[in-house]
Amino acid sequence: MDLKTLEQQYKQELLESVVPFWLEKSQDKEFGGYFTCLDRRGEVYDTDKFIWLQAREVWLFAMLYNKVERRQEWLDCAIQGAEFLKKKGHDGQLNWYFSLDREGNPLVDPYNIFSYTFATMAFGQLSVATGNKEYAEIAKKTFDIILSKTDNPKGKWSKAHAGSRALKNFALPMILCNLALEIEPLLDKTFLERTINTCVHEVMDVFLRPELGGIIVENVHLDGSLSDTFDGRLVNPGHAIEAMWFTMDLGVRLSRPELIQKAVETTLVMLNYGWDKEHGGIFYFMDRLGRPTQQLEWDQKLWWVHIETLISLIKGYQLTGNADCLQWFEKVHTYTWEHFKDPEYPEWWGYLNRQGEVLLDLKGGKWKGCFHVPRGLYQVWQVLASVNRG
């Protein structure tokens, strides 16, 4: 593999194909915010607006403005989305809705904590781009609400019967690992470090299970013990691998090489565990005991799983020189570019069947927006650029 050629490939795909696609096709010039339900050519097929995808797009364009180039069109795109969110995205108390109609009327009440986490990311990144104190306040206050909900992230909208099987989920500490670094400039140093250490402990000491060969499970009992239930047996390889590059970033930030090393090892364990030996690609869901999953889409191959894996592998190689990371990177890179990249139109497919064939003829929807593809292309490009500089 020629890493210099690869660096250009990721950069070009980001700046000449994927970013222009979202900039041109997704902005709602009439009501504000973004369309995310876009078909293969980028035509809108549904106008509902999902808060976490709205916020992710604000974050993405603000991040590009901050870290790649100060292009006014990128900043304008981020600001218009943020203004729509500020006016329509919450109940007035920064309780963020799940979805809105095109005009901004609420469709689904606040229940999903990821509406809050991505709103925090969006307004935090945009406050850096603009110096706008109101954006910084929105980010800080929303982060406080997230921390107050960590023990009960779905609040009154949880369908679980009170006092029955209580499990804690991997997603929140994993996201907080990334979020804490994202809004570092807005947080008190002592508080930041305490939050980071708590998240690292949860991810690496609670959900990572040495007795299962070093895999990460999605749910455990509140006391940290394993649960022999659908939820307790659930493994999401892409989720775990994504969390490992967050952990590598924290290892760099905290000057903890042993944490980086553990994250690299876990990336390789999860990839070996989750790779489809028959058809290639990474399974979406698995059961740690090899039993049937409750998720009928368990064997689908998803865009974000493969892109996040590429980030973890190339960071692992950069930080430790582990040759297995580079070998796996080549394998996952080949699968990802051959199967997810649309050869005719910009942006990437999101959903493949087990055999690697396209399942849904879309570039965006209720769950796929302007986030994993461009963020992944950016991350891999930047790491390759650093490796190539030596």
mmCIF file of N, CA and C in Angstrom, residues 265-360:
data_model
loop_
_atom_site.group_PDB
_atom_site.id
_atom_site.type_symbol
_atom_site.label_atom_id
_atom_site.label_comp_id
_atom_site.label_asym_id
_atom_site.label_seq_id
_atom_site.Cartn_x
_atom_site.Cartn_y
_atom_site.Cartn_z
ATOM 1 N N GLU A 265 -4.942 -3.206 21.049
ATOM 2 C CA GLU A 265 -5.160 -4.656 21.205
ATOM 3 C C GLU A 265 -6.648 -4.991 21.111
ATOM 4 N N THR A 266 -7.472 -4.170 21.747
ATOM 5 C CA THR A 266 -8.916 -4.429 21.757
ATOM 6 C C THR A 266 -9.514 -4.242 20.369
ATOM 7 N N THR A 267 -9.023 -3.242 19.626
ATOM 8 C CA THR A 267 -9.455 -3.058 18.233
ATOM 9 C C THR A 267 -9.242 -4.340 17.442
ATOM 10 N N LEU A 268 -8.067 -4.920 17.563
ATOM 11 C CA LEU A 268 -7.735 -6.131 16.796
ATOM 12 C C LEU A 268 -8.547 -7.332 17.270
ATOM 13 N N VAL A 269 -8.771 -7.436 18.578
ATOM 14 C CA VAL A 269 -9.601 -8.525 19.116
ATOM 15 C C VAL A 269 -11.023 -8.422 18.553
ATOM 16 N N MET A 270 -11.606 -7.215 18.614
ATOM 17 C CA MET A 270 -12.989 -7.030 18.156
ATOM 18 C C MET A 270 -13.113 -7.245 16.654
ATOM 19 N N LEU A 271 -12.094 -6.850 15.903
ATOM 20 C CA LEU A 271 -12.144 -7.014 14.447
ATOM 21 C C LEU A 271 -12.049 -8.490 14.063
ATOM 22 N N ASN A 272 -11.147 -9.208 14.712
ATOM 23 C CA ASN A 272 -11.066 -10.654 14.477
ATOM 24 C C ASN A 272 -12.380 -11.341 14.843
ATOM 25 N N TYR A 273 -12.981 -10.871 15.925
ATOM 26 C CA TYR A 273 -14.231 -11.452 16.415
ATOM 27 C C TYR A 273 -15.388 -11.159 15.455
ATOM 28 N N GLY A 274 -15.439 -9.922 14.946
ATOM 29 C CA GLY A 274 -16.600 -9.470 14.182
ATOM 30 C C GLY A 274 -16.513 -9.653 12.676
ATOM 31 N N TRP A 275 -15.339 -10.051 12.159
ATOM 32 C CA TRP A 275 -15.165 -10.170 10.705
ATOM 33 C C TRP A 275 -15.915 -11.392 10.174
ATOM 34 N N ASP A 276 -16.648 -11.200 9.085
ATOM 35 C CA ASP A 276 -17.377 -12.287 8.432
ATOM 36 C C ASP A 276 -16.397 -13.088 7.584
ATOM 37 N N LYS A 277 -16.034 -14.263 8.076
ATOM 38 C CA LYS A 277 -15.004 -15.077 7.400
ATOM 39 C C LYS A 277 -15.472 -15.587 6.038
ATOM 40 N N GLU A 278 -16.802 -15.662 5.854
ATOM 41 C CA GLU A 278 -17.334 -16.212 4.606
ATOM 42 C C GLU A 278 -17.469 -15.158 3.505
ATOM 43 N N HIS A 279 -18.043 -13.994 3.845
ATOM 44 C CA HIS A 279 -18.347 -12.987 2.821
ATOM 45 C C HIS A 279 -17.527 -11.707 2.956
ATOM 46 N N GLY A 280 -16.742 -11.589 4.005
ATOM 47 C CA GLY A 280 -16.008 -10.348 4.232
ATOM 48 C C GLY A 280 -16.892 -9.300 4.880
ATOM 49 N N GLY A 281 -16.259 -8.266 5.415
ATOM 50 C CA GLY A 281 -16.998 -7.222 6.112
ATOM 51 C C GLY A 281 -17.230 -7.584 7.572
ATOM 52 N N ILE A 282 -17.780 -6.625 8.316
ATOM 53 C CA ILE A 282 -17.943 -6.768 9.761
ATOM 54 C C ILE A 282 -19.425 -6.882 10.096
ATOM 55 N N PHE A 283 -19.763 -7.896 10.877
ATOM 56 C CA PHE A 283 -21.152 -8.068 11.296
ATOM 57 C C PHE A 283 -21.622 -6.873 12.114
ATOM 58 N N TYR A 284 -22.925 -6.586 12.030
ATOM 59 C CA TYR A 284 -23.517 -5.471 12.765
ATOM 60 C C TYR A 284 -23.722 -5.851 14.235
ATOM 61 N N PHE A 285 -24.428 -6.959 14.474
ATOM 62 C CA PHE A 285 -24.662 -7.428 15.841
ATOM 63 C C PHE A 285 -24.262 -8.894 15.969
ATOM 64 N N MET A 286 -23.826 -9.263 17.172
ATOM 65 C CA MET A 286 -23.490 -10.655 17.457
ATOM 66 C C MET A 286 -23.947 -10.987 18.873
ATOM 67 N N ASP A 287 -24.019 -12.274 19.165
ATOM 68 C CA ASP A 287 -24.348 -12.751 20.501
ATOM 69 C C ASP A 287 -23.099 -13.413 21.066
ATOM 70 N N ARG A 288 -22.683 -13.014 22.263
ATOM 71 C CA ARG A 288 -21.405 -13.478 22.804
ATOM 72 C C ARG A 288 -21.376 -14.984 23.064
ATOM 73 N N LEU A 289 -22.561 -15.595 23.113
ATOM 74 C CA LEU A 289 -22.620 -17.054 23.280
ATOM 75 C C LEU A 289 -22.997 -17.757 21.978
ATOM 76 N N GLY A 290 -23.034 -16.993 20.882
ATOM 77 C CA GLY A 290 -23.346 -17.584 19.586
ATOM 78 C C GLY A 290 -24.814 -17.944 19.417
ATOM 79 N N ARG A 291 -25.672 -17.378 20.247
ATOM 80 C CA ARG A 291 -27.104 -17.631 20.134
ATOM 81 C C ARG A 291 -27.750 -16.652 19.152
ATOM 82 N N PRO A 292 -28.985 -16.922 18.727
ATOM 83 C CA PRO A 292 -29.657 -15.988 17.813
ATOM 84 C C PRO A 292 -29.825 -14.609 18.468
ATOM 85 N N THR A 293 -29.607 -13.565 17.693
ATOM 86 C CA THR A 293 -29.802 -12.203 18.216
ATOM 87 C C THR A 293 -31.269 -11.802 18.066
ATOM 88 N N GLN A 294 -31.683 -10.799 18.841
ATOM 89 C CA GLN A 294 -33.039 -10.271 18.640
ATOM 90 C C GLN A 294 -33.072 -9.273 17.479
ATOM 91 N N GLN A 295 -31.902 -8.783 17.053
ATOM 92 C CA GLN A 295 -31.841 -7.841 15.937
ATOM 93 C C GLN A 295 -31.858 -8.616 14.618
ATOM 94 N N LEU A 296 -32.924 -8.440 13.843
ATOM 95 C CA LEU A 296 -33.045 -9.173 12.591
ATOM 96 C C LEU A 296 -32.016 -8.711 11.553
ATOM 97 N N GLU A 297 -31.480 -7.526 11.761
ATOM 98 C CA GLU A 297 -30.486 -6.968 10.825
ATOM 99 C C GLU A 297 -29.059 -7.322 11.230
ATOM 100 N N TRP A 298 -28.891 -8.324 12.084
ATOM 101 C CA TRP A 298 -27.598 -8.662 12.669
ATOM 102 C C TRP A 298 -26.488 -8.862 11.643
ATOM 103 N N ASP A 299 -26.825 -9.408 10.464
ATOM 104 C CA ASP A 299 -25.770 -9.764 9.509
ATOM 105 C C ASP A 299 -25.562 -8.714 8.425
ATOM 106 N N GLN A 300 -26.260 -7.572 8.536
ATOM 107 C CA GLN A 300 -26.028 -6.503 7.563
ATOM 108 C C GLN A 300 -24.637 -5.900 7.753
ATOM 109 N N LYS A 301 -24.121 -5.318 6.690
ATOM 110 C CA LYS A 301 -22.841 -4.611 6.738
ATOM 111 C C LYS A 301 -23.155 -3.116 6.622
ATOM 112 N N LEU A 302 -22.765 -2.354 7.646
ATOM 113 C CA LEU A 302 -23.116 -0.936 7.707
ATOM 114 C C LEU A 302 -21.912 -0.042 7.468
ATOM 115 N N TRP A 303 -22.170 1.084 6.829
ATOM 116 C CA TRP A 303 -21.133 2.052 6.477
ATOM 117 C C TRP A 303 -20.314 2.492 7.681
ATOM 118 N N TRP A 304 -20.996 2.903 8.755
ATOM 119 C CA TRP A 304 -20.275 3.520 9.876
ATOM 120 C C TRP A 304 -19.358 2.519 10.572
ATOM 121 N N VAL A 305 -19.778 1.265 10.633
ATOM 122 C CA VAL A 305 -18.962 0.239 11.282
ATOM 123 C C VAL A 305 -17.595 0.145 10.603
ATOM 124 N N HIS A 306 -17.601 0.129 9.281
ATOM 125 C CA HIS A 306 -16.357 -0.054 8.528
ATOM 126 C C HIS A 306 -15.503 1.210 8.540
ATOM 127 N N ILE A 307 -16.152 2.364 8.475
ATOM 128 C CA ILE A 307 -15.397 3.627 8.478
ATOM 129 C C ILE A 307 -14.742 3.864 9.839
ATOM 130 N N GLU A 308 -15.478 3.606 10.920
ATOM 131 C CA GLU A 308 -14.897 3.780 12.257
ATOM 132 C C GLU A 308 -13.745 2.801 12.476
ATOM 133 N N THR A 309 -13.860 1.614 11.894
ATOM 134 C CA THR A 309 -12.786 0.624 12.001
ATOM 135 C C THR A 309 -11.528 1.111 11.300
ATOM 136 N N LEU A 310 -11.690 1.738 10.147
ATOM 137 C CA LEU A 310 -10.528 2.290 9.430
ATOM 138 C C LEU A 310 -9.813 3.335 10.285
ATOM 139 N N ILE A 311 -10.581 4.171 10.977
ATOM 140 C CA ILE A 311 -9.966 5.198 11.834
ATOM 141 C C ILE A 311 -9.149 4.535 12.945
ATOM 142 N N SER A 312 -9.750 3.560 13.624
ATOM 143 C CA SER A 312 -9.054 2.911 14.739
ATOM 144 C C SER A 312 -7.787 2.197 14.276
ATOM 145 N N LEU A 313 -7.863 1.548 13.130
ATOM 146 C CA LEU A 313 -6.698 0.805 12.643
ATOM 147 C C LEU A 313 -5.547 1.728 12.259
ATOM 148 N N ILE A 314 -5.858 2.825 11.565
ATOM 149 C CA ILE A 314 -4.763 3.691 11.105
ATOM 150 C C ILE A 314 -4.187 4.483 12.289
ATOM 151 N N LYS A 315 -5.046 4.835 13.262
ATOM 152 C CA LYS A 315 -4.525 5.482 14.473
ATOM 153 C C LYS A 315 -3.665 4.499 15.265
ATOM 154 N N GLY A 316 -4.127 3.250 15.345
ATOM 155 C CA GLY A 316 -3.354 2.239 16.056
ATOM 156 C C GLY A 316 -1.979 2.051 15.447
ATOM 157 N N TYR A 317 -1.925 2.058 14.119
ATOM 158 C CA TYR A 317 -0.637 1.931 13.428
ATOM 159 C C TYR A 317 0.237 3.158 13.690
ATOM 160 N N GLN A 318 -0.363 4.334 13.592
ATOM 161 C CA GLN A 318 0.381 5.577 13.815
ATOM 162 C C GLN A 318 0.982 5.629 15.220
ATOM 163 N N LEU A 319 0.203 5.221 16.214
ATOM 164 C CA LEU A 319 0.610 5.412 17.613
ATOM 165 C C LEU A 319 1.513 4.305 18.145
ATOM 166 N N THR A 320 1.416 3.097 17.568
ATOM 167 C CA THR A 320 2.190 1.978 18.114
ATOM 168 C C THR A 320 3.069 1.273 17.084
ATOM 169 N N GLY A 321 2.831 1.565 15.792
ATOM 170 C CA GLY A 321 3.596 0.872 14.754
ATOM 171 C C GLY A 321 3.203 -0.584 14.587
ATOM 172 N N ASN A 322 2.073 -0.987 15.153
ATOM 173 C CA ASN A 322 1.629 -2.383 15.079
ATOM 174 C C ASN A 322 1.334 -2.776 13.630
ATOM 175 N N ALA A 323 2.094 -3.754 13.122
ATOM 176 C CA ALA A 323 1.967 -4.154 11.713
ATOM 177 C C ALA A 323 0.612 -4.793 11.426
ATOM 178 N N ASP A 324 0.010 -5.447 12.447
ATOM 179 C CA ASP A 324 -1.314 -6.048 12.252
ATOM 180 C C ASP A 324 -2.359 -4.983 11.926
ATOM 181 N N CYS A 325 -2.198 -3.806 12.524
ATOM 182 C CA CYS A 325 -3.129 -2.700 12.242
ATOM 183 C C CYS A 325 -3.071 -2.313 10.766
ATOM 184 N N LEU A 326 -1.871 -2.221 10.229
ATOM 185 C CA LEU A 326 -1.720 -1.822 8.823
ATOM 186 C C LEU A 326 -2.245 -2.910 7.892
ATOM 187 N N GLN A 327 -1.991 -4.155 8.248
ATOM 188 C CA GLN A 327 -2.464 -5.277 7.439
ATOM 189 C C GLN A 327 -3.997 -5.312 7.415
ATOM 190 N N TRP A 328 -4.595 -5.150 8.570
ATOM 191 C CA TRP A 328 -6.055 -5.113 8.652
ATOM 192 C C TRP A 328 -6.610 -3.868 7.963
ATOM 193 N N PHE A 329 -5.904 -2.749 8.094
ATOM 194 C CA PHE A 329 -6.358 -1.514 7.445
ATOM 195 C C PHE A 329 -6.494 -1.739 5.943
ATOM 196 N N GLU A 330 -5.516 -2.379 5.345
ATOM 197 C CA GLU A 330 -5.558 -2.634 3.902
ATOM 198 C C GLU A 330 -6.779 -3.487 3.541
ATOM 199 N N LYS A 331 -7.042 -4.493 4.359
ATOM 200 C CA LYS A 331 -8.159 -5.411 4.103
ATOM 201 C C LYS A 331 -9.512 -4.694 4.239
ATOM 202 N N VAL A 332 -9.664 -3.918 5.319
ATOM 203 C CA VAL A 332 -10.928 -3.213 5.553
ATOM 204 C C VAL A 332 -11.098 -2.077 4.547
ATOM 205 N N HIS A 333 -10.012 -1.389 4.232
ATOM 206 C CA HIS A 333 -10.042 -0.325 3.221
ATOM 207 C C HIS A 333 -10.556 -0.867 1.888
ATOM 208 N N THR A 334 -10.009 -1.989 1.466
ATOM 209 C CA THR A 334 -10.405 -2.576 0.182
ATOM 210 C C THR A 334 -11.893 -2.937 0.188
ATOM 211 N N TYR A 335 -12.347 -3.590 1.256
ATOM 212 C CA TYR A 335 -13.761 -3.964 1.344
ATOM 213 C C TYR A 335 -14.651 -2.715 1.325
ATOM 214 N N THR A 336 -14.268 -1.719 2.103
ATOM 215 C CA THR A 336 -15.095 -0.517 2.271
ATOM 216 C C THR A 336 -15.231 0.261 0.968
ATOM 217 N N TRP A 337 -14.126 0.499 0.295
ATOM 218 C CA TRP A 337 -14.162 1.285 -0.940
ATOM 219 C C TRP A 337 -14.823 0.515 -2.082
ATOM 220 N N GLU A 338 -14.679 -0.799 -2.082
ATOM 221 C CA GLU A 338 -15.308 -1.596 -3.146
ATOM 222 C C GLU A 338 -16.816 -1.723 -2.959
ATOM 223 N N HIS A 339 -17.276 -1.722 -1.717
ATOM 224 C CA HIS A 339 -18.687 -2.012 -1.471
ATOM 225 C C HIS A 339 -19.538 -0.795 -1.109
ATOM 226 N N PHE A 340 -18.983 0.190 -0.413
ATOM 227 C CA PHE A 340 -19.797 1.309 0.062
ATOM 228 C C PHE A 340 -19.736 2.537 -0.846
ATOM 229 N N LYS A 341 -18.661 2.702 -1.572
ATOM 230 C CA LYS A 341 -18.559 3.883 -2.443
ATOM 231 C C LYS A 341 -19.394 3.685 -3.706
ATOM 232 N N ASP A 342 -20.292 4.624 -3.952
ATOM 233 C CA ASP A 342 -21.111 4.596 -5.161
ATOM 234 C C ASP A 342 -20.226 5.004 -6.342
ATOM 235 N N PRO A 343 -20.098 4.152 -7.371
ATOM 236 C CA PRO A 343 -19.203 4.483 -8.483
ATOM 237 C C PRO A 343 -19.733 5.588 -9.402
ATOM 238 N N GLU A 344 -21.030 5.926 -9.274
ATOM 239 C CA GLU A 344 -21.619 6.901 -10.215
ATOM 240 C C GLU A 344 -21.965 8.249 -9.592
ATOM 241 N N TYR A 345 -22.413 8.244 -8.329
ATOM 242 C CA TYR A 345 -22.869 9.483 -7.695
ATOM 243 C C TYR A 345 -22.132 9.695 -6.381
ATOM 244 N N PRO A 346 -22.067 10.960 -5.911
ATOM 245 C CA PRO A 346 -21.321 11.243 -4.672
ATOM 246 C C PRO A 346 -21.971 10.612 -3.437
ATOM 247 N N GLU A 347 -21.205 10.576 -2.370
ATOM 248 C CA GLU A 347 -21.547 9.972 -1.065
ATOM 249 C C GLU A 347 -21.612 8.453 -1.189
ATOM 250 N N TRP A 348 -21.753 7.805 -0.031
ATOM 251 C CA TRP A 348 -21.598 6.353 0.042
ATOM 252 C C TRP A 348 -22.896 5.676 0.431
ATOM 253 N N TRP A 349 -23.014 4.428 0.008
ATOM 254 C CA TRP A 349 -24.123 3.603 0.466
ATOM 255 C C TRP A 349 -24.009 3.412 1.993
ATOM 256 N N GLY A 350 -25.145 3.128 2.623
ATOM 257 C CA GLY A 350 -25.116 2.893 4.063
ATOM 258 C C GLY A 350 -25.340 1.452 4.463
ATOM 259 N N TYR A 351 -26.158 0.748 3.681
ATOM 260 C CA TYR A 351 -26.638 -0.561 4.139
ATOM 261 C C TYR A 351 -26.453 -1.622 3.066
ATOM 262 N N LEU A 352 -25.695 -2.651 3.401
ATOM 263 C CA LEU A 352 -25.470 -3.782 2.510
ATOM 264 C C LEU A 352 -26.013 -5.045 3.176
ATOM 265 N N ASN A 353 -26.352 -6.038 2.360
ATOM 266 C CA ASN A 353 -26.681 -7.329 2.950
ATOM 267 C C ASN A 353 -25.391 -8.076 3.286
ATOM 268 N N ARG A 354 -25.536 -9.270 3.799
ATOM 269 C CA ARG A 354 -24.357 -10.001 4.243
ATOM 270 C C ARG A 354 -23.372 -10.235 3.101
ATOM 271 N N GLN A 355 -23.901 -10.431 1.905
ATOM 272 C CA GLN A 355 -23.045 -10.701 0.743
ATOM 273 C C GLN A 355 -22.373 -9.441 0.195
ATOM 274 N N GLY A 356 -22.723 -8.281 0.753
ATOM 275 C CA GLY A 356 -22.092 -7.038 0.318
ATOM 276 C C GLY A 356 -22.839 -6.321 -0.787
ATOM 277 N N GLU A 357 -24.099 -6.716 -1.028
ATOM 278 C CA GLU A 357 -24.917 -6.053 -2.050
ATOM 279 C C GLU A 357 -25.721 -4.927 -1.409
ATOM 280 N N VAL A 358 -25.960 -3.848 -2.178
ATOM 281 C CA VAL A 358 -26.675 -2.676 -1.649
ATOM 282 C C VAL A 358 -28.119 -3.046 -1.308
ATOM 283 N N LEU A 359 -28.523 -2.726 -0.087
ATOM 284 C CA LEU A 359 -29.881 -3.018 0.384
ATOM 285 C C LEU A 359 -30.830 -1.844 0.168
ATOM 286 N N LEU A 360 -30.351 -0.632 0.443
ATOM 287 C CA LEU A 360 -31.199 0.562 0.349
ATOM 288 C C LEU A 360 -30.538 1.583 -0.561
#
